[in-house]
Short mmCIF file of C-alpha atoms and ligand atoms in Angstrom, two decimals:
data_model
loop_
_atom_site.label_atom_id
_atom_site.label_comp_id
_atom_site.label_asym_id
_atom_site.label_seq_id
_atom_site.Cartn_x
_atom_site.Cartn_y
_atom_site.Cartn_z
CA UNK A 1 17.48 -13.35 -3.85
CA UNK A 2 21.16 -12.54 -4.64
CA UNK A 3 22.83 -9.42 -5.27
CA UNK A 4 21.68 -7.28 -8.82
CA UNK A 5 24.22 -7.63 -12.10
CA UNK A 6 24.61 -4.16 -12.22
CA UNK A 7 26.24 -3.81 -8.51
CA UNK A 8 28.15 -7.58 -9.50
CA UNK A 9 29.82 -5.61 -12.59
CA UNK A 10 29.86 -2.46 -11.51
CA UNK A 11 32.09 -3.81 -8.26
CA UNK A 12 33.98 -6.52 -10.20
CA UNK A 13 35.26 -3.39 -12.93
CA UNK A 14 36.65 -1.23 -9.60
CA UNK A 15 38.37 -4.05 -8.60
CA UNK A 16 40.11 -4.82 -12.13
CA UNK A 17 40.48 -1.27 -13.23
CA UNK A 18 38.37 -2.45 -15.88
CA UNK A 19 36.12 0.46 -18.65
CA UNK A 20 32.62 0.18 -16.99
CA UNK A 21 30.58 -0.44 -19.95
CA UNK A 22 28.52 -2.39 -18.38
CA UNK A 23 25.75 -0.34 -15.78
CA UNK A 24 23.82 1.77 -17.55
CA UNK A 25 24.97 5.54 -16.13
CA UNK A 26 26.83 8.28 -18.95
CA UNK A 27 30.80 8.77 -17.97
CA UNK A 28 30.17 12.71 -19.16
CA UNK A 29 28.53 15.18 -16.90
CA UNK A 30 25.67 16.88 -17.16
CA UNK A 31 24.35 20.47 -17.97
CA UNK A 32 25.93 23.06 -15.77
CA UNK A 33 23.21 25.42 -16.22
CA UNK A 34 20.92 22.30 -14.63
CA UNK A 35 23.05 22.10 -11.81
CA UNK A 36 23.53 25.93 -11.38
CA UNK A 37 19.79 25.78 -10.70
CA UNK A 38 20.20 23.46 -8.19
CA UNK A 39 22.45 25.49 -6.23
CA UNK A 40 19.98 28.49 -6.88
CA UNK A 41 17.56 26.64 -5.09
CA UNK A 42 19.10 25.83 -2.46
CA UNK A 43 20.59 29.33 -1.46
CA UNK A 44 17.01 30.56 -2.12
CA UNK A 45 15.82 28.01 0.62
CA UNK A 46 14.43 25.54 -0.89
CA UNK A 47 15.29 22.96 1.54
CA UNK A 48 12.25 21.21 2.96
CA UNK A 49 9.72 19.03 2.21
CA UNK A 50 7.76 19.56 -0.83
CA UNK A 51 4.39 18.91 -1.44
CA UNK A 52 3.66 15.22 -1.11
CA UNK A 53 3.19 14.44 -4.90
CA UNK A 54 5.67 16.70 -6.30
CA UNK A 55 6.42 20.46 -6.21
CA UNK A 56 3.29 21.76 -8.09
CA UNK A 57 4.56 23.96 -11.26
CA UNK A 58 7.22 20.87 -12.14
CA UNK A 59 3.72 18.75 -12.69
CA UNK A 60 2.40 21.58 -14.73
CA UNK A 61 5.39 21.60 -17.00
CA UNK A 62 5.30 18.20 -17.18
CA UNK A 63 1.75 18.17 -18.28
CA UNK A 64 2.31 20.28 -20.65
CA UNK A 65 5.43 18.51 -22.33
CA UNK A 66 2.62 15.51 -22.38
CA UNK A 67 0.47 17.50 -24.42
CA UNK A 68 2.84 18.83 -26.66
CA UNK A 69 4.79 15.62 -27.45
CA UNK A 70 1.92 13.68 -27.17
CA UNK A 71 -1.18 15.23 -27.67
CA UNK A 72 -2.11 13.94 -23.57
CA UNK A 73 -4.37 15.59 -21.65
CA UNK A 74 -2.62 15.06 -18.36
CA UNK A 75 -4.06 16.87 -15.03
CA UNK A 76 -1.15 18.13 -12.85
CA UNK A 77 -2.76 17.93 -9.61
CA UNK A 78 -4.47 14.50 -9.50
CA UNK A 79 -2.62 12.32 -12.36
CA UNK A 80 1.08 13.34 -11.93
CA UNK A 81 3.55 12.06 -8.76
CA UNK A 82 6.69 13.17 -8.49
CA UNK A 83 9.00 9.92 -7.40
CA UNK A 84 12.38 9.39 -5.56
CA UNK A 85 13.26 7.90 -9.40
CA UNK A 86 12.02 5.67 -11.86
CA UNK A 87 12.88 2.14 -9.62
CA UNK A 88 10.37 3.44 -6.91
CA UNK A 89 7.78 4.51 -8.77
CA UNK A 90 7.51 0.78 -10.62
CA UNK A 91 7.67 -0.43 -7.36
CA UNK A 92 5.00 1.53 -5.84
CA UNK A 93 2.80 1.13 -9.30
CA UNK A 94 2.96 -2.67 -8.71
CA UNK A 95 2.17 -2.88 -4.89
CA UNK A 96 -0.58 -0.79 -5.08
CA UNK A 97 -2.34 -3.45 -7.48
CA UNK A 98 -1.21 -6.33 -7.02
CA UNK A 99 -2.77 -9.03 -4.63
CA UNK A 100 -0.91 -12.80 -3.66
CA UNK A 101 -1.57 -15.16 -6.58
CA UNK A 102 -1.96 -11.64 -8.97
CA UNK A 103 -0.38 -13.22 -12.30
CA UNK A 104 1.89 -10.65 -14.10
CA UNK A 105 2.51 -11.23 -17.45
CA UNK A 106 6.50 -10.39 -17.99
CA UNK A 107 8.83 -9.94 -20.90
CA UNK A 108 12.30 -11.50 -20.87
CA UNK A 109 14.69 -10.18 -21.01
CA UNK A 110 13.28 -8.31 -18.30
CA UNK A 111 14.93 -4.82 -16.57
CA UNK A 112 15.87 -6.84 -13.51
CA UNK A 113 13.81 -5.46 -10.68
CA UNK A 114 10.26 -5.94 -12.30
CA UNK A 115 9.78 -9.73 -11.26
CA UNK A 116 11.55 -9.01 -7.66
CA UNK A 117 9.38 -6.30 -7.19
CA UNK A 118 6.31 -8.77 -8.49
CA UNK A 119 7.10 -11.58 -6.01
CA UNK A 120 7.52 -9.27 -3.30
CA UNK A 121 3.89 -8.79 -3.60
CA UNK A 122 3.30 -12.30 -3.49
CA UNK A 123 2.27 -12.11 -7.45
CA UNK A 124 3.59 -14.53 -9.81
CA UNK A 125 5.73 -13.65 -13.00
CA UNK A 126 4.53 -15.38 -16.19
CA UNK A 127 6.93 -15.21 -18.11
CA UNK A 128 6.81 -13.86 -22.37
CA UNK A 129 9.82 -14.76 -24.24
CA UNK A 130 10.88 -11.65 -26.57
CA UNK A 131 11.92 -13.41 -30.08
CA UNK A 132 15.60 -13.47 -30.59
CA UNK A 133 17.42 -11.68 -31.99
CA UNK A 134 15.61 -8.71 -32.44
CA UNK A 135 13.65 -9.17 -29.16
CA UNK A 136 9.78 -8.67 -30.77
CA UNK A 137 6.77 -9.44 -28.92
CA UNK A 138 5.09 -12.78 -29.94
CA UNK A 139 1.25 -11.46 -28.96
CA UNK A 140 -0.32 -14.79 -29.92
CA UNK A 141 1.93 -16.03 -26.83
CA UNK A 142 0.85 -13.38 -24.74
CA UNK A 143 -3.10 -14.32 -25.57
CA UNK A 144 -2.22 -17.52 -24.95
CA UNK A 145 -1.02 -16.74 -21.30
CA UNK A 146 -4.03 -14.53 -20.23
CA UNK A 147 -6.36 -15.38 -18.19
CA UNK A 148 -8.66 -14.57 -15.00
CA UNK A 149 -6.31 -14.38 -12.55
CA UNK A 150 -3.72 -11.94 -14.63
CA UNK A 151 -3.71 -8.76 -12.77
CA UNK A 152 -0.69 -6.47 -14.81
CA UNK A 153 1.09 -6.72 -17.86
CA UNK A 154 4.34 -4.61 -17.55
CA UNK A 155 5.91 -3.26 -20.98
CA UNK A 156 9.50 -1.51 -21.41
CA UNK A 157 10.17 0.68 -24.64
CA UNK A 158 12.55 1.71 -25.30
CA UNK A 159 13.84 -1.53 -23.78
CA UNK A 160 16.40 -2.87 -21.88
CA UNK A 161 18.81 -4.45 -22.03
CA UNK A 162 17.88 -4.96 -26.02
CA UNK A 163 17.42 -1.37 -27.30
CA UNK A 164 14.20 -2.77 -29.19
CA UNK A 165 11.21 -0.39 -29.29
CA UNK A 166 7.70 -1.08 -29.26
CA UNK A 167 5.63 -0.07 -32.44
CA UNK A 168 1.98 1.38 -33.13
CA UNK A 169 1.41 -2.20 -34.16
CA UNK A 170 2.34 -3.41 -30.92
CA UNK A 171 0.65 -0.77 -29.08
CA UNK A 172 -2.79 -1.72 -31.09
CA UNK A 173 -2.31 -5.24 -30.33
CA UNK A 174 -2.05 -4.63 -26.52
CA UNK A 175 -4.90 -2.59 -26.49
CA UNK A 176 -7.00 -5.58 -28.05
CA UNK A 177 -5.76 -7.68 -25.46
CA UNK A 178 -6.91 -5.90 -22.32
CA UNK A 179 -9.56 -4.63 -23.52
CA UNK A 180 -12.74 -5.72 -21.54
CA UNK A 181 -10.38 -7.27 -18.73
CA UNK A 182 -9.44 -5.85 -15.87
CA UNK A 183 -5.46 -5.85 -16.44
CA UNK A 184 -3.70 -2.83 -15.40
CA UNK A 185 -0.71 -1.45 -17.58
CA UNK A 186 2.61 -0.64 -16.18
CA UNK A 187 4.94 0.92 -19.02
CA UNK A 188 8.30 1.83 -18.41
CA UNK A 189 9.28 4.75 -20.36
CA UNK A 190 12.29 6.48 -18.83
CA UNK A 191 14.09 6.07 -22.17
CA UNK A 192 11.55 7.77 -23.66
CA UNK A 193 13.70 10.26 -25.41
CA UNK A 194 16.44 7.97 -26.43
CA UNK A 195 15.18 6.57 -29.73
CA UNK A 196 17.04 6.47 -32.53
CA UNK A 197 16.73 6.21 -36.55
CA UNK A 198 13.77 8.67 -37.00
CA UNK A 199 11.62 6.45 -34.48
CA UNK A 200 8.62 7.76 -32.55
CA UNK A 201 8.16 6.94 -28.72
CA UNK A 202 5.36 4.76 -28.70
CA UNK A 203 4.05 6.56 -25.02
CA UNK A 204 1.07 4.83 -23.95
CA UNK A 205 0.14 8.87 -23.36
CA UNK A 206 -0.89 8.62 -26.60
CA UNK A 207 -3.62 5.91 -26.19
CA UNK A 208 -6.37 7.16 -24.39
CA UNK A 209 -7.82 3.79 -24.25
CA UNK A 210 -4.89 2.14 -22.60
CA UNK A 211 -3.83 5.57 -20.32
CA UNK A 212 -6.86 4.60 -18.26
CA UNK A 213 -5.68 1.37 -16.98
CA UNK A 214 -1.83 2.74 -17.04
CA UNK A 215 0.81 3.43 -14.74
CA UNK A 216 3.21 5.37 -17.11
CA UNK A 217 7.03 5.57 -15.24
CA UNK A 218 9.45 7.79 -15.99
CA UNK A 219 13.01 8.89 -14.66
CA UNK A 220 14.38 12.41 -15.07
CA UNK A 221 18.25 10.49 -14.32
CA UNK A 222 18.16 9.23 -18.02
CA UNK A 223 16.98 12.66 -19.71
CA UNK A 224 19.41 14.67 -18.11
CA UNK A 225 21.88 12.28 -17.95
CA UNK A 226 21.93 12.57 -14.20
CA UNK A 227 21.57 8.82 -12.83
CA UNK A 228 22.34 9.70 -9.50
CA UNK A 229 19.97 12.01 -8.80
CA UNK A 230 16.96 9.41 -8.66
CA UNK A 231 14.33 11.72 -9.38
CA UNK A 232 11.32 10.42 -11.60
CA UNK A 233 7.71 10.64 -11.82
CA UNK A 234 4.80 8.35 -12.67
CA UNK A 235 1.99 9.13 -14.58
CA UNK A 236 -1.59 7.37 -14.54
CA UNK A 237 -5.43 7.57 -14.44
CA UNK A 238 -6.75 10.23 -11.16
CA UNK A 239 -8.38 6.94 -9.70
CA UNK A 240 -5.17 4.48 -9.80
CA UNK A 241 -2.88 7.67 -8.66
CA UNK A 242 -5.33 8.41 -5.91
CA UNK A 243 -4.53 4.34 -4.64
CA UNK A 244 -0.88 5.17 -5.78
CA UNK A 245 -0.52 7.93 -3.15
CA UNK A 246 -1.88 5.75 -0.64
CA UNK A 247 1.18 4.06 -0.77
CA UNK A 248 3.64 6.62 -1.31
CA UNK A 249 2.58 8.83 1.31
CA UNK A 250 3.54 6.15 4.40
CA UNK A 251 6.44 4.84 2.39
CA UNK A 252 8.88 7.76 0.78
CA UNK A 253 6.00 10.65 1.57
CA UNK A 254 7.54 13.14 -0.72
CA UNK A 255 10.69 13.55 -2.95
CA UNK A 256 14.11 15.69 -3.61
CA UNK A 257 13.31 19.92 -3.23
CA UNK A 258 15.93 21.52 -4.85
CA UNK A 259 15.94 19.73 -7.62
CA UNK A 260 12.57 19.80 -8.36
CA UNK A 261 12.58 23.64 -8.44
CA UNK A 262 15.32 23.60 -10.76
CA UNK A 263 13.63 21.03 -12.54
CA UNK A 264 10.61 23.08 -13.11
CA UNK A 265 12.44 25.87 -14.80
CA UNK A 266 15.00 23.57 -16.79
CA UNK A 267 12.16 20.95 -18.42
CA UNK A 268 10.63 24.15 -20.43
CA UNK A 269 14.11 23.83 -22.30
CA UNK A 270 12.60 21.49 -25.47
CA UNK A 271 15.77 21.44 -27.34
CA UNK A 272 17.43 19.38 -24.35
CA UNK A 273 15.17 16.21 -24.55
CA UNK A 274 14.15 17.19 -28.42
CA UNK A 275 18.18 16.40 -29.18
CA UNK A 276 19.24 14.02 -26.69
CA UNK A 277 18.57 10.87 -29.07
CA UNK A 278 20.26 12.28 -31.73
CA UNK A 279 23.26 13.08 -30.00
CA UNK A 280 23.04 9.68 -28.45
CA UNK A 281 22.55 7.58 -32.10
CA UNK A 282 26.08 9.40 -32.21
CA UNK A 283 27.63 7.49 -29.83
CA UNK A 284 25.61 4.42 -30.92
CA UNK A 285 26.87 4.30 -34.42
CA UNK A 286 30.47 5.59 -33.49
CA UNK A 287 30.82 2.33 -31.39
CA UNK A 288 29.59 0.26 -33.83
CA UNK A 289 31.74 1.64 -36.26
CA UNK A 290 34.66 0.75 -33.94
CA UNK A 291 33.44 -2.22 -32.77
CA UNK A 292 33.59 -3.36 -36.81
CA UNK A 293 37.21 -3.90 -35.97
CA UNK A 294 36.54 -6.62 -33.41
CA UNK A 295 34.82 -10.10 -33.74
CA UNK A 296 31.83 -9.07 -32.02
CA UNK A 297 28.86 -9.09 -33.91
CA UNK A 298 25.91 -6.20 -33.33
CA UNK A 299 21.84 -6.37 -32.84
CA UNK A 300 19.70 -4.08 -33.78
CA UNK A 301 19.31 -1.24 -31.40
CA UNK A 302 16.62 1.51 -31.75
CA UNK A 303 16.51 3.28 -27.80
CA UNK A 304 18.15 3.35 -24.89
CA UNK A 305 22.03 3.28 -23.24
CA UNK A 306 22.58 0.00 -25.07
CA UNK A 307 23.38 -2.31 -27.51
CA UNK A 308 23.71 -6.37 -27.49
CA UNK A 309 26.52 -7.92 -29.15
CA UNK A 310 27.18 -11.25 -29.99
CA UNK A 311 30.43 -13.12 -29.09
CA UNK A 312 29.46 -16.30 -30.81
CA UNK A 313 32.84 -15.94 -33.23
CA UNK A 314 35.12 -15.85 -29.90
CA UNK A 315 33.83 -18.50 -27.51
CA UNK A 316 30.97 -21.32 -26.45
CA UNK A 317 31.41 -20.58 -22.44
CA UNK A 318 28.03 -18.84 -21.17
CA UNK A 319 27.43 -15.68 -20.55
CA UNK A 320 28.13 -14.16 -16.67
CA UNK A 321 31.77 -16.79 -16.94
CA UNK A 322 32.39 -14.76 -20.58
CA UNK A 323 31.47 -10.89 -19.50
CA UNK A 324 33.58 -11.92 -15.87
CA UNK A 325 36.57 -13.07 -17.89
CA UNK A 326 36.44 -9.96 -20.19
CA UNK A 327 36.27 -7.82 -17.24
CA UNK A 328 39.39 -9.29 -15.16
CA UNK A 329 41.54 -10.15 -18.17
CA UNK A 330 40.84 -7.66 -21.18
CA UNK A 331 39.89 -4.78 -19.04
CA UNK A 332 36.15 -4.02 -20.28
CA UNK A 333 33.30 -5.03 -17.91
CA UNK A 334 29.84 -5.61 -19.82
CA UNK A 335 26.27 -7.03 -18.40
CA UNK A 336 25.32 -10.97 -19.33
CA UNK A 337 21.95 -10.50 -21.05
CA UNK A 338 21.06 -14.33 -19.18
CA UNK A 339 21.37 -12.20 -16.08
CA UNK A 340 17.68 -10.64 -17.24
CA UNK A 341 16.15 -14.26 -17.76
CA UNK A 342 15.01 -16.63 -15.03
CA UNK A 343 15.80 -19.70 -17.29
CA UNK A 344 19.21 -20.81 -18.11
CA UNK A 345 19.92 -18.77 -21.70
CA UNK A 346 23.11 -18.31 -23.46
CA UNK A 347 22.29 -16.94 -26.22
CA UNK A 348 26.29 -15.64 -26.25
CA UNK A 349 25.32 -12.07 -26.38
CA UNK A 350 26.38 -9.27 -23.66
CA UNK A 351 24.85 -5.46 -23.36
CA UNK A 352 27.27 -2.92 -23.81
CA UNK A 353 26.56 0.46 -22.83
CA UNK A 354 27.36 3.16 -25.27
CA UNK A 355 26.38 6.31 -23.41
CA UNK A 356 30.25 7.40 -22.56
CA UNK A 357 32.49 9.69 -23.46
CA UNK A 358 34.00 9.04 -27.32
CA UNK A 359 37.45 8.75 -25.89
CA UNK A 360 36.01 6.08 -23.32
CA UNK A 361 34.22 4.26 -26.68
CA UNK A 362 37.91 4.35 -28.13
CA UNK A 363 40.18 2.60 -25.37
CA UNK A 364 37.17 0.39 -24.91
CA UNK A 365 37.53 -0.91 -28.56
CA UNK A 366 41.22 -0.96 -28.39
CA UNK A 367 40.88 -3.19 -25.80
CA UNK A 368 38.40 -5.88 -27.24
CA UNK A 369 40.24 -5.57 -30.85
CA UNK A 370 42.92 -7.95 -29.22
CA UNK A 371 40.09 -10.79 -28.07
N1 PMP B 401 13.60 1.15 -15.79
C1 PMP B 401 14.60 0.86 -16.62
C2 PMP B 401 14.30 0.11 -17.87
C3 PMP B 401 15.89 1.27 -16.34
O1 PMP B 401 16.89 0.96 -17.17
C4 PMP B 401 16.13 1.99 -15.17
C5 PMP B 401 17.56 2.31 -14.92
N2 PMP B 401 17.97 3.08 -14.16
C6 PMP B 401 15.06 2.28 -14.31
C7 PMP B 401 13.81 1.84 -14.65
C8 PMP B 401 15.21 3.00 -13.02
O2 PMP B 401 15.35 4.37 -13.06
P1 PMP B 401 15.85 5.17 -11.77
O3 PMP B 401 17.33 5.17 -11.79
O4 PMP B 401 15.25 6.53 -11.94
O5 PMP B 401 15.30 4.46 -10.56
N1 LIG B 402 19.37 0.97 -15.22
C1 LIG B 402 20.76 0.77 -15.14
C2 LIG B 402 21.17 -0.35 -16.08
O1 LIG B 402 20.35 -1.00 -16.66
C3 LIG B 402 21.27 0.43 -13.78
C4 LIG B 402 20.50 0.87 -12.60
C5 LIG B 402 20.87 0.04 -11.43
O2 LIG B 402 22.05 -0.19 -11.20
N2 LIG B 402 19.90 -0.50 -10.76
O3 LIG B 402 22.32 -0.62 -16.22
#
C-alpha cells in the first residue's frame, strides 16, 4: 500500500511553494464564536473523557437537526456515536460487518480510503464504474454485480472527487436493489450541506427503508470548515450501532471533550449549515468564471470542495506526471482523479479544490492562464 494522494500533493506543494488546491481543507478560518466556545469549555473543565458514544446533549441536537432537515426519527442514546472524524467512523462501520471474502460493491472514483479500509478486513472491492463525465451510477451494472456473497454497498453524495450528487431516482433504485438481501449500507455524507444549484441532500435519513440497514457518516470538519479538528459522528439502526460500539469502545473508546461541548451549543445555530452551500456555489462559480480564461475545460459539479477539470486542450501525458508537473513548474498543485481508480485511467481530468479564499482562487488562475 503506498502513501495517500492527498499527503503526495499536499508535501510535493510545500516543497515547490506551490497554491495547494489540491487536498480538500478551506485556506479561511473558521467561526470565532465556534472556537470561543472551545476555549469556554475548556476553562470550565471540560477536559476528560466524555461519555463513550459522544457527550449526550450534542446527540440530542443532532437528532433533532435529523428531524428537522429530514423528517428522521433518530434516538440520541442508542443510534448516534460521536467519532474521532468522518475517516474513523467509515472505518469502524466497515469492520464491524465485514467478514474475509465479504464482497463490497464500490464506486470509482472512489474517496481513497474506502477500498483500503475494505481489504483490511479481508473483503474484496468490486468495483462500479461511475459514467464519465458526469460520474452517474449505471444500476443495471450494479444488479449485475450482486450476488450472495456481497456484504456492503458503500455510496458517497455529495461525492468526491466529482462533485456529482445522488438523486431520489438513485436513492429508489438502491432501495430496490437491497431489498430482501442482507447488504448493509454505508453512505458517506459529510458533504451533506455543500450542495449547490437548489439541490436537496439525498440523506439516506430520509429513507426509512434503507436507514435500517445504514451506517450514515458524517464529519463536523467539513460543516464548520474545521478539517483539523476530526470530529464526526455516524448514524445507524440501534442494532448495527450496538455492534458498532463494540468496536469503538476497545479501539478509540471515546472522542474530543471540549469540542463537543461547544459543539452542542454551536449546531442549534441553523443559519450556519442552512448557508454554507450557498456561500460555497460562490466560490464554485467565481473559479469557474476565472478559470474561463484558461484552457481548462469544467464538469459538472453539484456538492462538495471540488470540481474536475479537463486538460485535454493542453496535453496527452497522464494524469499524476500532468498534476506533478503543474505543481513544480506553474506553481498550482491539484489531485489526479486516476489516483481514485484501481485501473489505469486517464481520462485527462484533475480535481481542483475551490473552497479557498477568493484572493487564493485569483493567483491560482493567474497562474494556470499562462499553461
Ligand atoms: N469522506 C469523504 C468523502 C471525504 O472527502 C473526507 C475528507 N476529509 C472524509 C470522508 C473524512 O472526513 P474526516 O476528515 O472527518 O475524517
Ligand atoms: N478529504 C480530503 C480530500 O479529499 C483530504 C483528507 C485527507 O487528506 N485524508 O482532499
Amino acid at each position: 500500500m503506498g502513501t495517500t494522494i492527498f499527503t503526495t500533493m499536499s508535501s510535493l506543494a510545500l516543497r515547490h511553494k506551490a497554491i495547494n488546491l489540491g487536498q480538500g481543507f478551506p485556506d479561511y478560518n473558521m467561526n470565532e464564536e465556534l472556537i470561543d466556545l472551545v476555549t469556554k469549555a475548556m476553562k470550565d473543565g471540560y477536559n476528560q473523557y466524555i461519555h463513550m458514544n459522544g457527550y449526550l446533549p450534542l446527540r440530542e441536537a443532532i437528532a433533532e437537526k435529523c428531524f428537522n432537515l429530514y423528517n428522521a426519527d433518530i434516538n440520541p442514546e442508542e443510534e448516534i456515536t460521536i467519532t474521532p472524524g468522518g475517516t474513523y467512523a467509515l472505518y469502524t462501520a466497515i469492520t464491524t460487518v465485514l467478514q474475509p471474502g465479504d464482497e463490497v460493491v464500490v464506486f470509482e472514483p472512489a474517496y481513497d480510503c474506502y477500498i483500503p479500509q475494505v481489504e483490511l478486513n479481508g473483503a474484496k472491492a468490486v468495483i462500479v464504474e461511475l459514467i464519465f463525465p458526469d460520474y452517474h451510477i449505471d444500476w443495471d451494472e450494479v444488479r449485475s454485480k450482486i450476488n450472495d456473497r456481497t456484504r456492503m454497498i458503500i455510496i458517497n453524495s455529495p461525492h468526491n472527487p466529482t462533485g456529482s450528487v445522488l438523486s431520489g431516482n438513485d436513492m429508489q433504485q438502491l432501495s430496490e436493489i437491497v431489498r430482501d438481501t442482507n447488504i448493509i449500507i454505508v453512505s458517506d455524507e459529510v458533504y451533506e450541506h455543500l450542495i449547490f444549484d437548489d439541490l436537496e441532500h439525498e440523506s439516506v435519513l430520509k429513507y426509512p427503508e434503507l436507514m435500517d440497514r445504514s451506517f450514515i457518516i458524517f464529519s463536523f470538519g467539513k460543516t464548520y470548515n474545521c478539517t483539523g479538528w476530526k470530529l464526526g459522528y455516524c448514524i445507524s439502526s440501534a442494532f448495527l450501532m450496538n455492534e458498532f460500539r463494540k468496536i469503538h469502545q476497545f479501539n478509540c473508546f471515546t472522542s474530543d471533550t471540549p469540542k463537543q461541548i461547544a459543539l452542542a451549543d454551536f449546531i442549534k445555530e441553523k443559519e450556519h449549515f442552512l448557508q454554507l452551500g450557498k456561500k460555497l456555489q460562490q466560490k464554485r462559480d467565481l473559479f469557474q468564471d476565472l478559470m474561463q480564461q484558461t484552457k481548462f475545460k469544467p464538469l459538472l459539479t453539484h456538492g462538495s470542495y471540488f470540481q474536475i477539470y479537463s486538460y485535454a486542450d493542453i496535453s496527452s501525458e497522464n494524469e499524476k506526471e500532468f498534476a506533478i508537473k503543474l505543481t513544480k513548474e506553474s506553481g498550482v498543485a491539484t489531485i489526479p482523479v486516476s489516483a481514485f481508480y484501481r485501473a489505469e485511467i486517464n481520462n485527462k481530468v484533475l480535481r481542483f479544490c475551490f473552497s479557498k479564499k477568493d484572493e487564493t482562487l485569483h493567483t491560482a488562475v493567474e497562474r494556470l492562464k499562462k499553461i
